Amino acid sequence: MADLMEDPISGVSAEQPSGKKNHPKKVRVVSESLKRFRETHALAEAGGPPEKIAAQKAKGKLTARERIAYLTDEGSFQELGLLMETRCTDFGLKDKHILGDGVITGFGRINGRLAAIFSEDFTQLGGSLGRTHADKIAKLMDMAADARVPIIGILDSGGARIQEGVDSLDGYGEIFYRNTKYSGVVPQISIILGPCAGGAVYSPALTDFVFMAKGISHMFVTGPEVVKAATGEEVDFETLGGAMTHASKSGVCHFMANSEQDCFRQVKELMSFLPQNRAEKAPAHETKDPADRKIPLMEKLGEMDPRRPYRVNHIIWWIADDHKFLEVHHDFAKNVAVGFIRLGGEVVGVIANNPSHMAGALDINASDKAARFIRFLNSFNIPILTLVDVPGYWPGVAQEHGGIIRHGAKILYAYSEATVPKVTLVLRKAYGGAYIAMSSKLMNGDFNFSLPSAEIAVMGPRGAVEILYSRQIKEAKEEERDALRAKLAKEYSDKFASPYQTASTGSLDEVIEPAQTRKRLIAAFAVLAGKRIPGEQTRTGNIPL
Ligand code: HXC
């Protein structure tokens, strides 16, 4: 007897002799449902109309789907909500049928590790955010937080979808709420690759890291035309809110790229230093770089004039495994350098005063930059290495009136609050309040080291002499004053311009041999490796500072 079998995919019917294997006839007939499925998906995946895609390309931009392809491992992306559409019928939206509602959402792998990704499609209604668009992002964020994987947003949008009125504003509310709720739970990264205007800028500002590409990304609360109408100032898009502006002036942007491809390369590099969530450790890498590799530059530091500037980045490169340092906020508040290295294969976050800029003093921007980075590291179980060469807080009316007291306090708070392993090395100067601020022992530093050439004091010799001996200097003959100053400064330096008074009180654990820097730091972090169990600490969100 013959059974009538139907292929569940092709819909082809095949006559089957009983008890024999299924051999469908080689007739390719596609069922109506499959045809519809394929056509709908092809339409949804195509994005906007060809002329909009051409306009996107003409600006040097990739499409939303190409961006995901660049970022994720081939074939790994699993999409969600491809066929979702807006429920709004006003202003002609009813007939537009924008499948996916201008945003692609889903999960993909980046170098094998899972991430939640959304990518706004400027070729569809300008990537504007309507309620469905927002719901898709919010749903993805909830799933990412449940699955404990990082959230990466690629933003390219005209902002709140004007046709949808307050529904689109509420959509942003949904997203901001989740940016905050999942802050310190999973890493959140924003990649700006187009316009990002109005209140829309606040989602990236709530995330941990913001990437921008030169000539492609623009962020502002009000655009050039509104600025002109409100204040009379004339400014172009790039100057007002381009990548360089936000990387160097406002500090909104952490990483600046020369192109979209360069941007995705940098995102992948950053991801390689991050844990998937707050309950994990950052991924360690094996290294052949010997722990006892000597650092000749450390010895030279001791021979240098203490006022001579140098770029602390060189010191960090020398200390790091394989000389790899991923700097965060490279162009902003250069008086402090922050970023990621590995030591003995383990990820470490570095905070270092940089004497080549403002003598390495702490000012408002440097305080904000360092404090927020420290809080990120503490949220995600990344140990902290602090390299100190700081003459103090930067003086001036602008700093005082701008709130250096309020901003400077953020560093004290961030270090005191941090429960991850903290190792501090004083390279040269550590004066006054800034000495305390830079992860000093009594602010709960774990290992506090210094080089033999370090100077740890309330202030530098010149300033101290002017205060301590002002009467003697005034009473001396004018031609003898400089010699007197020099003599008194030498006496002061002999007493304080060394680390030994601090070591004698226990505020330094040890003065170390410069050649042994790497070995001692790696050993200290190894001792502290079990200090905090990832995920066991009280959660701290990474509030924008
Ligand atoms: C609906 C929008 C849109 C929006 C752009 N489009 N922005 N549609 N709502 N917010 C549409 C355009 O009508 C156009 O549709 C298509 O997207 C491409 O836009 P163009 O203007 O042709 O592109 P371009 O010249 O590159 O200019 C891009 C732009 C400009 C600078 C982003 O479109 C613009 O200024 N848009 C408005 C930005 C804005 O003010 N947004 C609201 C911000 S307030 P067609 O059909 O012609 O292809 C906000 C509040 C958030 O976001 C609050 C959160 C709390």
Coordinates of C-alpha atoms and ligand atoms in Angstrom, one line a residue:
M1 CA 0.0 0.0 0.0
A2 CA 1.3 3.5 -0.8
D3 CA 1.3 6.4 1.7
L4 CA 0.8 10.0 0.5
M5 CA 3.6 12.0 2.2
E6 CA 4.0 15.8 2.1
D7 CA 7.4 17.4 2.5
P8 CA 6.8 19.8 5.4
I9 CA 9.2 22.4 3.9
S10 CA 8.6 22.4 0.1
G11 CA 5.0 21.2 0.2
V12 CA 5.8 18.6 -2.5
S13 CA 3.7 15.4 -2.3
A14 CA 5.4 12.1 -2.9
E15 CA 4.0 8.7 -3.3
Q16 CA 5.7 6.3 -1.0
P17 CA 5.7 2.6 -1.2
S18 CA 5.0 1.2 2.3
G19 CA 8.0 0.5 4.4
K20 CA 10.4 2.3 2.0
K21 CA 12.4 5.5 2.6
N22 CA 11.0 8.9 1.6
H23 CA 12.2 9.9 -1.9
P24 CA 10.4 13.1 -2.9
K25 CA 10.2 13.8 -6.5
K26 CA 12.8 16.4 -7.7
V27 CA 10.2 19.1 -8.5
R28 CA 10.9 22.4 -6.8
V29 CA 7.5 23.7 -6.0
V30 CA 7.6 26.4 -3.3
S31 CA 4.5 26.6 -1.1
E32 CA 2.6 29.9 -0.8
S33 CA 3.5 30.2 2.8
L34 CA 7.2 29.7 2.2
K35 CA 7.1 32.1 -0.6
R36 CA 5.5 34.7 1.6
F37 CA 8.0 34.0 4.3
R38 CA 11.0 34.4 2.0
E39 CA 9.6 37.6 0.4
T40 CA 8.7 39.2 3.6
H41 CA 12.1 38.4 5.1
A42 CA 14.0 39.6 2.1
L43 CA 12.0 42.9 2.2
A44 CA 12.6 43.4 5.9
E45 CA 16.3 42.6 5.6
A46 CA 16.8 44.9 2.6
G47 CA 16.3 48.0 4.8
G48 CA 15.2 51.3 3.3
P49 CA 14.6 52.1 -0.4
P50 CA 17.7 51.9 -2.7
E51 CA 18.0 55.7 -2.9
K52 CA 18.2 56.0 0.9
I53 CA 20.8 53.3 1.0
A54 CA 22.8 55.1 -1.7
A55 CA 22.5 58.3 0.3
Q56 CA 23.8 56.5 3.4
K57 CA 26.8 55.1 1.4
A58 CA 27.5 58.5 -0.1
K59 CA 28.1 59.8 3.5
G60 CA 30.7 57.1 4.0
K61 CA 28.3 55.1 6.2
L62 CA 27.6 51.4 6.3
T63 CA 24.0 50.2 6.5
A64 CA 22.6 49.0 9.9
R65 CA 22.9 45.3 8.8
E66 CA 26.4 45.7 7.4
R67 CA 27.4 47.2 10.8
I68 CA 26.2 44.1 12.6
A69 CA 28.1 41.9 10.1
Y70 CA 31.3 43.9 10.8
L71 CA 30.9 43.5 14.6
T72 CA 29.8 39.9 14.9
D73 CA 31.3 36.6 14.1
E74 CA 30.0 35.3 10.7
G75 CA 26.7 33.6 10.9
S76 CA 26.3 34.2 14.6
F77 CA 23.6 36.9 14.6
Q78 CA 20.1 35.8 15.8
E79 CA 17.5 38.4 15.2
L80 CA 14.4 39.3 17.2
G81 CA 11.4 41.2 16.1
L82 CA 12.3 41.5 12.4
L83 CA 8.7 41.8 11.4
M84 CA 7.5 44.2 14.1
E85 CA 5.8 47.4 12.8
T86 CA 4.6 50.6 14.3
R87 CA 1.0 50.7 15.5
C88 CA 0.8 54.4 14.8
T89 CA -1.4 55.3 11.8
D90 CA -1.0 59.0 11.8
F91 CA 0.8 61.2 9.3
G92 CA 0.8 58.5 6.6
L93 CA 2.6 55.9 8.8
K94 CA -0.2 53.4 8.2
D95 CA 0.8 52.8 4.6
K96 CA 4.5 52.7 5.1
H97 CA 4.8 49.2 6.6
I98 CA 8.4 49.6 7.8
L99 CA 9.2 46.1 8.8
G100 CA 11.4 46.1 11.9
D101 CA 10.4 49.7 12.6
G102 CA 13.9 51.1 11.8
V103 CA 16.0 49.1 14.2
I104 CA 17.6 45.6 14.1
T105 CA 17.8 43.8 17.4
G106 CA 19.3 40.5 18.3
F107 CA 22.2 38.5 19.8
G108 CA 25.5 37.8 18.1
R109 CA 29.0 36.7 19.1
I110 CA 32.0 38.9 19.1
N111 CA 35.2 36.8 19.0
G112 CA 33.1 33.9 20.3
R113 CA 31.5 35.8 23.2
L114 CA 27.8 36.6 23.2
A115 CA 26.5 40.2 23.1
A116 CA 23.1 41.8 22.7
I117 CA 23.2 44.3 19.8
F118 CA 20.8 46.8 18.4
S119 CA 21.5 48.8 15.2
E120 CA 19.3 51.7 14.1
D121 CA 18.6 52.0 10.4
F122 CA 18.7 55.6 9.2
T123 CA 17.4 54.5 5.8
Q124 CA 14.0 53.8 7.4
L125 CA 12.2 56.9 8.6
G126 CA 15.7 58.4 9.5
G127 CA 16.2 55.7 12.2
S128 CA 13.7 57.7 14.2
L129 CA 12.5 56.2 17.5
G130 CA 8.9 55.3 17.6
R131 CA 7.2 53.1 20.3
T132 CA 7.7 49.8 18.6
H133 CA 11.4 50.7 17.8
A134 CA 11.8 51.5 21.5
D135 CA 10.0 48.3 22.7
K136 CA 12.3 46.2 20.6
I137 CA 15.4 47.8 22.2
A138 CA 13.9 47.5 25.7
K139 CA 13.0 43.9 25.2
L140 CA 16.5 43.2 24.0
M141 CA 18.0 45.0 27.0
D142 CA 15.8 42.9 29.4
M143 CA 16.9 39.7 27.7
A144 CA 20.5 40.7 27.8
A145 CA 20.4 41.5 31.5
D146 CA 18.7 38.1 32.2
A147 CA 21.3 36.3 30.1
R148 CA 24.1 38.4 31.7
V149 CA 25.6 39.6 28.4
P150 CA 26.9 43.1 27.3
I151 CA 24.5 45.4 25.5
I152 CA 25.9 47.2 22.4
G153 CA 23.8 50.0 20.7
I154 CA 24.6 51.3 17.3
L155 CA 22.9 54.7 17.0
D156 CA 22.1 56.4 13.8
S157 CA 18.8 58.3 14.3
G158 CA 16.9 61.5 13.8
G159 CA 15.6 61.1 17.4
A160 CA 12.1 60.9 18.7
R161 CA 9.7 60.0 15.8
I162 CA 7.8 63.1 15.4
Q163 CA 4.7 61.4 14.0
E164 CA 4.2 59.3 17.1
G165 CA 4.1 62.2 19.5
V166 CA 4.6 61.5 23.2
D167 CA 4.7 57.7 22.5
S168 CA 8.2 58.2 21.1
L169 CA 9.3 60.2 24.1
D170 CA 8.0 57.5 26.4
G171 CA 10.0 55.1 24.3
Y172 CA 13.2 56.9 25.3
G173 CA 12.0 56.7 28.9
E174 CA 11.8 52.9 28.6
I175 CA 15.4 52.8 27.4
F176 CA 16.9 55.4 29.9
Y177 CA 15.3 53.4 32.7
R178 CA 16.9 50.2 31.6
N179 CA 20.3 51.9 30.9
T180 CA 20.2 52.8 34.6
K181 CA 18.7 49.6 35.9
Y182 CA 21.4 47.5 34.2
S183 CA 24.3 49.8 34.9
G184 CA 26.9 47.9 36.7
V185 CA 25.1 44.6 35.9
V186 CA 26.3 44.1 32.3
P187 CA 28.7 46.4 30.3
Q188 CA 26.9 48.8 28.1
I189 CA 28.5 50.3 25.0
S190 CA 27.1 53.0 22.6
I191 CA 28.5 53.4 19.1
I192 CA 27.3 56.6 17.5
L193 CA 27.4 56.4 13.7
G194 CA 25.2 59.2 12.5
P195 CA 23.0 61.8 14.2
C196 CA 22.1 61.5 17.8
A197 CA 20.2 64.6 18.8
G198 CA 17.9 66.0 21.5
G199 CA 17.1 63.8 24.5
A200 CA 18.3 60.8 22.5
V201 CA 21.9 61.7 23.6
Y202 CA 21.1 60.7 27.1
S203 CA 21.0 56.9 26.5
P204 CA 24.6 56.8 25.3
A205 CA 25.5 59.2 28.2
L206 CA 24.1 56.6 30.6
T207 CA 26.2 53.8 29.1
D208 CA 29.7 52.9 30.1
F209 CA 31.6 53.7 26.9
V210 CA 30.7 55.9 23.9
F211 CA 32.4 55.5 20.5
M212 CA 32.3 58.1 17.7
A213 CA 33.7 58.2 14.2
K214 CA 35.2 61.4 12.7
G215 CA 32.9 63.1 10.2
I216 CA 30.1 60.5 10.7
S217 CA 28.9 60.9 14.3
H218 CA 27.2 63.9 15.8
M219 CA 25.7 64.4 19.2
F220 CA 24.0 67.4 20.6
V221 CA 21.0 68.4 22.7
T222 CA 20.1 71.2 20.3
G223 CA 21.5 71.5 16.7
P224 CA 23.3 74.4 15.1
E225 CA 20.0 76.2 14.0
V226 CA 18.5 76.2 17.5
V227 CA 21.8 77.3 18.9
K228 CA 21.8 80.2 16.5
A229 CA 18.2 81.2 17.3
A230 CA 18.8 80.9 21.1
T231 CA 22.2 82.4 21.6
G232 CA 23.2 83.9 18.2
E233 CA 26.3 81.7 18.0
E234 CA 27.1 80.3 14.6
V235 CA 28.5 76.8 14.6
D236 CA 28.7 73.9 12.2
F237 CA 27.6 70.2 13.1
E238 CA 31.2 69.0 13.4
T239 CA 32.4 71.8 15.7
L240 CA 29.2 71.6 17.8
G241 CA 28.9 67.9 18.3
G242 CA 31.5 65.9 16.2
A243 CA 33.7 63.1 17.4
M244 CA 36.7 65.4 18.1
T245 CA 34.6 67.9 20.1
H246 CA 33.2 65.1 22.3
A247 CA 36.5 63.2 22.6
S248 CA 38.5 66.3 23.6
K249 CA 36.2 69.0 25.0
S250 CA 33.1 67.5 26.6
G251 CA 34.4 64.1 27.4
V252 CA 31.2 62.5 26.2
C253 CA 33.1 60.3 23.8
H254 CA 35.6 57.7 25.2
F255 CA 36.9 56.3 21.9
M256 CA 37.3 58.2 18.6
A257 CA 37.7 56.3 15.3
N258 CA 38.8 57.4 11.8
S259 CA 36.1 55.3 10.0
E260 CA 33.3 52.9 10.9
Q261 CA 35.6 49.9 10.3
D262 CA 38.2 51.4 12.6
C263 CA 35.4 51.9 15.2
F264 CA 34.3 48.3 15.2
R265 CA 38.0 47.2 15.5
Q266 CA 38.3 49.4 18.6
V267 CA 35.0 48.0 20.0
K268 CA 36.3 44.5 19.7
E269 CA 39.5 45.4 21.4
L270 CA 37.6 47.0 24.3
M271 CA 35.4 43.9 24.6
S272 CA 38.5 41.7 25.0
F273 CA 39.2 43.5 28.3
L274 CA 35.7 43.3 29.7
P275 CA 33.8 40.6 31.6
Q276 CA 30.4 39.6 30.3
N277 CA 28.8 40.8 33.5
R278 CA 29.4 41.8 37.2
A279 CA 29.5 38.2 38.3
E280 CA 32.4 37.3 36.2
K281 CA 36.1 38.1 36.0
A282 CA 37.6 39.8 32.9
P283 CA 39.1 37.3 30.5
A284 CA 42.8 36.5 31.2
H285 CA 45.2 35.9 28.4
E286 CA 48.3 33.8 28.5
T287 CA 51.5 35.8 28.0
K288 CA 55.1 35.0 27.3
D289 CA 56.2 38.4 28.6
P290 CA 58.4 37.6 31.7
A291 CA 57.1 38.9 35.1
D292 CA 60.7 39.9 35.9
R293 CA 61.2 41.9 32.7
K294 CA 63.2 45.0 33.7
I295 CA 62.0 48.5 33.0
P296 CA 65.0 50.7 32.4
L297 CA 62.8 53.8 32.2
M298 CA 61.8 53.4 35.8
E299 CA 65.5 53.9 36.9
K300 CA 65.8 57.0 34.6
L301 CA 62.8 58.6 36.4
G302 CA 64.9 58.8 39.6
E303 CA 67.7 60.6 37.7
M304 CA 65.4 63.2 36.1
D305 CA 64.8 66.8 37.3
P306 CA 61.6 66.4 39.3
R307 CA 60.0 69.2 37.4
R308 CA 60.8 67.7 33.9
P309 CA 57.6 66.5 32.2
Y310 CA 57.2 63.0 30.6
R311 CA 54.3 61.1 29.2
V312 CA 53.1 58.6 31.7
N313 CA 51.8 56.5 28.8
H314 CA 55.4 55.4 28.2
I315 CA 55.6 54.1 31.7
I316 CA 52.3 52.2 31.3
W317 CA 53.5 50.6 28.0
W318 CA 56.6 49.4 29.7
I319 CA 54.8 48.0 32.7
A320 CA 52.0 46.2 30.7
D321 CA 52.2 42.7 29.4
D322 CA 53.5 42.8 25.8
H323 CA 53.4 46.6 25.9
K324 CA 49.7 46.7 25.3
F325 CA 47.7 49.6 26.7
L326 CA 44.2 50.3 25.6
E327 CA 43.7 53.9 26.6
V328 CA 40.2 55.2 27.4
H329 CA 39.5 59.0 26.9
H330 CA 42.8 59.5 25.1
D331 CA 42.0 63.1 24.1
F332 CA 40.1 64.3 27.2
A333 CA 41.7 65.6 30.5
K334 CA 45.1 64.5 29.4
N335 CA 46.6 65.2 32.9
V336 CA 45.4 61.8 33.9
A337 CA 45.7 58.7 31.7
V338 CA 43.3 55.8 32.2
G339 CA 42.8 52.5 30.5
F340 CA 43.3 48.7 30.4
I341 CA 46.4 46.6 30.5
R342 CA 47.2 43.0 31.4
L343 CA 49.7 42.1 34.2
G344 CA 50.7 38.5 34.3
G345 CA 47.9 37.8 31.9
E346 CA 45.1 39.3 34.1
V347 CA 43.2 42.4 33.2
V348 CA 44.0 45.5 35.3
G349 CA 42.7 49.1 35.0
V350 CA 45.3 51.8 35.2
I351 CA 44.8 55.4 36.6
A352 CA 48.0 57.5 36.2
N353 CA 48.8 61.2 36.6
N354 CA 50.4 62.4 33.4
P355 CA 53.1 65.0 34.0
S356 CA 53.3 66.0 30.3
H357 CA 50.0 67.8 30.7
M358 CA 49.3 70.4 33.4
A359 CA 52.2 68.8 35.3
G360 CA 49.9 65.9 36.0
A361 CA 47.8 68.0 38.5
L362 CA 44.2 67.0 39.1
D363 CA 41.5 69.4 37.8
I364 CA 37.8 69.2 37.4
N365 CA 37.8 67.1 34.2
A366 CA 40.6 64.8 35.3
S367 CA 38.6 64.2 38.5
D368 CA 35.5 63.3 36.6
K369 CA 37.4 61.1 34.2
A370 CA 39.3 59.1 36.8
A371 CA 36.4 58.8 39.2
R372 CA 34.0 57.3 36.6
F373 CA 36.6 54.9 35.3
I374 CA 37.4 53.7 38.9
R375 CA 33.6 53.1 39.4
F376 CA 33.4 51.1 36.2
L377 CA 36.4 49.0 37.2
N378 CA 34.8 48.4 40.6
S379 CA 31.5 47.5 39.1
F380 CA 33.1 44.8 36.9
N381 CA 35.7 43.2 39.2
I382 CA 38.7 44.7 37.5
P383 CA 41.7 45.4 39.8
I384 CA 43.1 48.9 39.9
L385 CA 46.7 50.0 39.4
T386 CA 47.3 53.7 40.4
L387 CA 50.5 55.3 39.2
V388 CA 51.2 58.6 41.1
D389 CA 53.1 61.6 40.0
V390 CA 51.0 64.5 41.2
P391 CA 51.9 68.0 42.4
G392 CA 48.4 68.7 43.7
Y393 CA 45.0 70.0 42.6
W394 CA 45.2 72.6 39.9
P395 CA 44.9 76.1 41.3
G396 CA 42.8 79.0 39.9
V397 CA 39.6 80.9 40.2
A398 CA 38.0 79.0 37.3
Q399 CA 38.7 75.7 39.0
E400 CA 37.4 76.9 42.4
H401 CA 34.3 78.5 40.9
G402 CA 33.8 75.5 38.6
G403 CA 33.6 73.2 41.6
I404 CA 37.0 71.5 42.0
I405 CA 35.9 70.7 45.5
R406 CA 32.8 68.9 44.4
H407 CA 34.5 67.2 41.4
G408 CA 37.7 66.4 43.2
A409 CA 35.7 64.7 45.9
K410 CA 34.5 62.2 43.3
I411 CA 38.0 60.6 43.2
L412 CA 38.1 60.2 47.0
Y413 CA 34.6 58.6 46.9
A414 CA 35.4 56.3 44.0
Y415 CA 38.6 55.0 45.5
S416 CA 37.2 54.7 49.0
E417 CA 34.2 52.8 47.8
A418 CA 36.1 50.4 45.5
T419 CA 36.5 46.9 47.0
V420 CA 38.5 45.4 44.0
P421 CA 42.2 44.9 44.6
K422 CA 44.0 48.3 44.6
V423 CA 47.8 48.6 44.1
T424 CA 49.4 52.0 44.1
L425 CA 53.0 53.0 43.0
V426 CA 54.3 56.5 43.6
L427 CA 56.6 57.2 40.7
R428 CA 57.8 60.7 41.7
K429 CA 55.8 63.5 43.3
A430 CA 52.8 62.9 45.6
Y431 CA 51.9 66.1 47.3
G432 CA 49.1 67.3 49.5
G433 CA 45.4 66.4 49.0
A434 CA 46.2 64.8 45.6
Y435 CA 48.6 62.3 47.4
I436 CA 45.6 61.2 49.5
A437 CA 43.3 61.1 46.6
M438 CA 45.4 58.9 44.4
S439 CA 44.5 55.6 46.3
S440 CA 46.7 56.3 49.3
K441 CA 47.1 53.6 52.0
L442 CA 44.7 55.2 54.5
M443 CA 42.0 55.4 51.8
N444 CA 42.0 51.6 51.9
G445 CA 44.8 50.9 49.4
D446 CA 45.9 47.3 49.5
F447 CA 49.5 47.5 48.4
N448 CA 51.1 50.9 48.4
F449 CA 54.6 51.1 46.9
S450 CA 57.0 53.8 45.9
L451 CA 60.2 54.1 43.9
P452 CA 63.2 55.3 45.8
S453 CA 63.1 58.7 44.0
A454 CA 59.5 59.5 45.2
E455 CA 58.8 62.7 47.1
I456 CA 55.8 62.5 49.4
A457 CA 55.0 65.7 51.3
V458 CA 52.3 68.2 52.1
M459 CA 53.7 70.4 49.3
G460 CA 56.7 70.9 47.1
P461 CA 59.9 72.4 48.6
R462 CA 59.6 75.9 47.1
G463 CA 56.0 76.5 48.2
A464 CA 56.7 75.0 51.7
V465 CA 59.7 77.3 52.2
E466 CA 57.8 80.5 51.3
I467 CA 55.2 79.6 53.9
L468 CA 57.4 78.2 56.7
Y469 CA 60.1 80.9 56.4
S470 CA 58.3 83.9 55.0
R471 CA 59.6 86.2 57.8
Q472 CA 63.2 85.1 57.5
I473 CA 63.1 85.6 53.7
K474 CA 61.5 89.0 54.0
E475 CA 64.1 90.1 56.6
A476 CA 67.1 88.9 54.5
K477 CA 68.9 91.3 52.2
E478 CA 67.4 91.2 48.7
E479 CA 70.5 89.9 47.1
E480 CA 70.7 87.1 49.6
R481 CA 67.1 85.9 49.4
D482 CA 67.6 83.4 46.5
A483 CA 70.5 81.7 48.2
L484 CA 68.5 81.5 51.4
R485 CA 65.5 80.1 49.6
A486 CA 67.7 77.4 48.0
K487 CA 69.3 76.5 51.3
L488 CA 66.0 76.2 53.1
A489 CA 64.5 74.2 50.2
K490 CA 67.4 71.8 50.3
E491 CA 66.9 71.2 54.1
Y492 CA 63.2 70.6 53.5
S493 CA 63.9 68.3 50.5
D494 CA 66.4 66.3 52.6
K495 CA 63.7 65.6 55.1
F496 CA 60.6 65.2 52.9
A497 CA 61.6 64.7 49.3
S498 CA 61.9 61.0 49.8
P499 CA 59.5 58.2 50.5
Y500 CA 61.1 57.2 53.8
Q501 CA 59.1 59.3 56.3
T502 CA 55.9 57.8 54.7
A503 CA 57.4 54.3 54.8
S504 CA 58.3 54.7 58.5
T505 CA 54.6 55.3 59.4
G506 CA 53.3 52.4 57.3
S507 CA 51.5 54.7 54.8
L508 CA 53.7 53.0 52.3
D509 CA 54.1 49.2 52.4
E510 CA 57.4 49.2 50.6
V511 CA 60.0 51.2 48.7
I512 CA 60.8 49.0 45.7
E513 CA 63.7 48.5 43.4
P514 CA 62.8 50.2 40.0
A515 CA 64.0 47.3 38.0
Q516 CA 61.6 45.0 39.9
T517 CA 58.5 47.1 39.2
R518 CA 56.7 44.5 37.0
K519 CA 57.6 41.6 39.2
R520 CA 56.4 43.4 42.4
L521 CA 53.1 44.6 40.8
I522 CA 52.3 41.2 39.4
A523 CA 53.0 39.5 42.7
A524 CA 50.9 42.0 44.6
F525 CA 47.9 41.5 42.3
A526 CA 48.4 37.7 42.7
V527 CA 48.1 38.0 46.4
L528 CA 44.9 40.0 46.1
A529 CA 43.4 37.8 43.4
G530 CA 40.9 36.2 45.9
K531 CA 40.1 39.5 47.6
R532 CA 36.7 39.9 46.2
I533 CA 34.5 37.2 44.7
P534 CA 33.0 38.6 41.5
G535 CA 29.3 39.4 41.9
E536 CA 29.4 39.1 45.7
Q537 CA 29.8 42.9 46.3
T538 CA 26.8 45.2 46.7
R539 CA 26.0 46.4 43.2
T540 CA 27.2 49.9 42.3
G541 CA 25.8 51.5 39.1
N542 CA 28.2 53.4 36.9
I543 CA 26.5 56.8 37.4
P544 CA 27.6 59.4 34.8
L545 CA 30.0 61.8 36.6
Ligands
HXC1 C1 10.5 61.3 12.0 C2 12.4 61.8 10.8 C3 13.0 62.3 12.0 C4 12.2 62.3 13.2 C5 14.4 62.4 10.4 N1 13.3 61.9 9.9 N2 14.3 62.7 11.7 N3 11.2 61.3 10.8 N4 11.0 61.8 13.1 N5 12.7 62.8 14.3 C6 13.1 61.5 8.5 C7 13.1 62.6 7.6 O1 11.8 63.2 7.5 C8 13.5 61.9 6.3 O2 12.3 61.3 5.8 C9 14.5 60.9 6.7 O3 14.3 60.7 8.1 C10 15.9 61.4 6.5 O4 16.0 62.7 7.1 P1 16.8 63.9 6.3 O5 16.4 65.1 7.0 O6 16.4 63.8 4.8 O7 18.3 63.5 6.5 P2 19.5 64.4 6.7 O8 19.5 65.6 5.8 O9 20.7 63.6 6.7 O10 19.3 65.0 8.2 C11 19.3 64.2 9.3 C12 18.8 65.0 10.5 C13 17.5 65.7 10.2 C14 19.9 66.0 10.9 C15 18.8 64.0 11.7 O11 16.6 64.7 9.7 C16 16.9 66.3 11.5 O12 17.3 67.3 11.9 N6 15.9 65.5 12.0 C17 15.2 66.0 13.2 C18 16.0 65.9 14.4 C19 15.2 66.2 15.6 O13 15.0 67.4 15.9 N7 14.7 65.2 16.2 C20 13.9 65.3 17.4 C21 14.9 65.5 18.5 S1 14.1 65.7 20.0 P3 12.0 61.0 4.3 O14 10.6 60.4 4.3 O15 12.2 62.2 3.5 O16 13.0 59.9 3.9 C22 14.2 64.2 20.6 C23 13.6 64.1 21.9 C24 14.0 62.9 22.6 O17 14.7 63.3 20.1 C25 13.6 63.1 24.0 C26 14.0 61.9 24.8 C27 13.7 62.1 26.2

